[in-house]
Amino acid sequence: MAKNTTKQDEEQMIRSKGEIIKRLLSYLKPYKFKTVIVLTLLVFVMLCGVLNPYLLKIAIDKYVDIKTPNVNGLIYIGLILIILNLLSMIASKVRLVMMSSITNNILVNIRHELYAHIQKLSFSFFDNRPVGKILARVMGDVNALQTLFTNSITSLIPELLSLICVTIMMFLLNFKLALTTIMLLPVLCISMFYIETHSRVRWDAYRKKRSNLLGLAHENFSGMKVIQAFATEKDNSEGFKETLNELIDKFVKAVRLNDFFWPLVELSWGVGIVIVYYTGYTLINSGTLTVGTLIAFSMYIGMFWRPIMNLSNFYNTLITNFSAADRIFDILDIEPDIISLEDAPKMPQIKGSVEFKNVTFKYEEDSGIVLNNVSFKINPGENIALVGSTGAGKTTIISLLSRFYDTTSGEILVDGKNIKNVDLESYRKQMGIMLQDTFLFSTTIMENIRYGRLDAKDEEVIAAAKAVNAYDFIIKLEKGFQTEVNERGSRLSLGQRQLISFARALLANPRILILDEATSNIDTQTERLVQKGIEKLLHGRTSFVIAHRLSTIRDCDKIMVVDDGMIKEAGTHDELLKLKGIYYNLYMAQYNFLNEGA
């Protein structure tokens, strides 16, 4: 998958109009009964509107006579009109309320489906997209569909029915006038098709630039400390302004073309009225047309062109939001790389044996090999340290063990079971992973620790905090365990965040524990306090520890030295020092560096 940046337009699949409409309308299935009611009400309102001119024609031609006016007949027609229009108003109100309910529920369902699907996608999806661009799809693109769904039911179906009924009524009243009315439609349709062809391309370009802007804004806000630290606010503002101008340019071009829709329809309407009245005038003079029929026909002309204008508006909306629908379906159509096999058995309680058998891995098909034929076996309850230079493949090993990625070749066995063949969720629930970049949610410390086991009681949360020596600093905070932390826990120090992360991992009670540079940001004094907590955390469970600070892994059962994607050395601390190989050189270099510093 190609890497996408904040200034790079995303690749996007262009689907046919029919495919998009079909997929969007499929979201109406759960609301079939309500939709039928809405459509019934729409048909009723439409029929009331169609009958109004015809009743007026009857009133004028039959009951309006200067010599012998039929007042009772006029009153009768008037009462029918009043009743019809009152019922039409009530039906219209009920229809709007029900339609709003259906539309909002559909949007909630689409957004939830999209969010749930994104959570299932593999790390490669997130590695290759800025977070802001993902948010643009979940929020902005889904919101763009609201008008589309509303108009598809409130405009498309009823306006088409209304157009058909009005056209039939016009042909029944006078064939010549009806032909005169629709003679401009072919020209209008050809013009609109031309505009649509070019307009969709422009709206696609606009949404890509909008996504770039959101991606850039999210990235800059997330890195605001770095921006301010290096005093690059002005440069970043210029970059933001440049991206914003690109967005404005694409928007103006798209809107400018769309604005031709309305003038085309109104021009056709106006020319059509002139032609109809001229034809009607000649027919009245020839005695083949009554005044009442012409008046009724003039009302039907408005009723004929109004649906066309509304349909044009819907068509315009459709084109404007096709790109949003494409972008949503692009995400929904991505198949997760890491999934559970169909009917995969749940992982039993893990005892802790881990075996890598001839594991080779690379992140992309055309990229270099990161791990090359790695094999090792770990017994239950052993503590394993992974050491080596940056980029050697240490984090890749634990990522494969966590099944964030699948091996290119070879097998990973846990308790003798290939992790590809067991239910993914039941497997990951028994693992605890602590990363160097500890992530805390924007909630209380209590809830951040409880995230390790959501059904844990407050007493259990507090006990976990005490076990890793996090309790003392927590109770000194203004509200103790109920203290709200900022996004990513920015109001706490790095060491405090990691202590909370230790408590969260202990509460989860994982069968396999992974610590990826988890003590790298803890100062020496705090590290001494937390060592006993880590010992308790590691006791009785298989654990993998990645650490550059070699003094923290001396007591591990086995130390594996990873170099150039392979396990070059393995043994205890003392055994590796006696080898005087890679580990010995790393240890001595660090030891001498610390002594020089002292």
mmCIF file of C-alpha atoms in Angstrom, residues 227 231-240:
data_model
loop_
_atom_site.group_PDB
_atom_site.id
_atom_site.type_symbol
_atom_site.label_atom_id
_atom_site.label_comp_id
_atom_site.label_asym_id
_atom_site.label_seq_id
_atom_site.Cartn_x
_atom_site.Cartn_y
_atom_site.Cartn_z
ATOM 1 C CA ILE A 227 6.265 23.674 16.324
ATOM 2 C CA ALA A 231 9.494 28.659 16.453
ATOM 3 C CA THR A 232 8.124 27.470 13.118
ATOM 4 C CA GLU A 233 4.613 28.864 13.606
ATOM 5 C CA LYS A 234 4.984 31.248 10.668
ATOM 6 C CA ASP A 235 6.227 28.541 8.295
ATOM 7 C CA ASN A 236 3.429 26.205 9.347
ATOM 8 C CA SER A 237 0.853 28.954 8.881
ATOM 9 C CA GLU A 238 2.147 29.525 5.367
ATOM 10 C CA GLY A 239 1.909 25.807 4.632
ATOM 11 C CA PHE A 240 -1.626 25.717 6.001
#
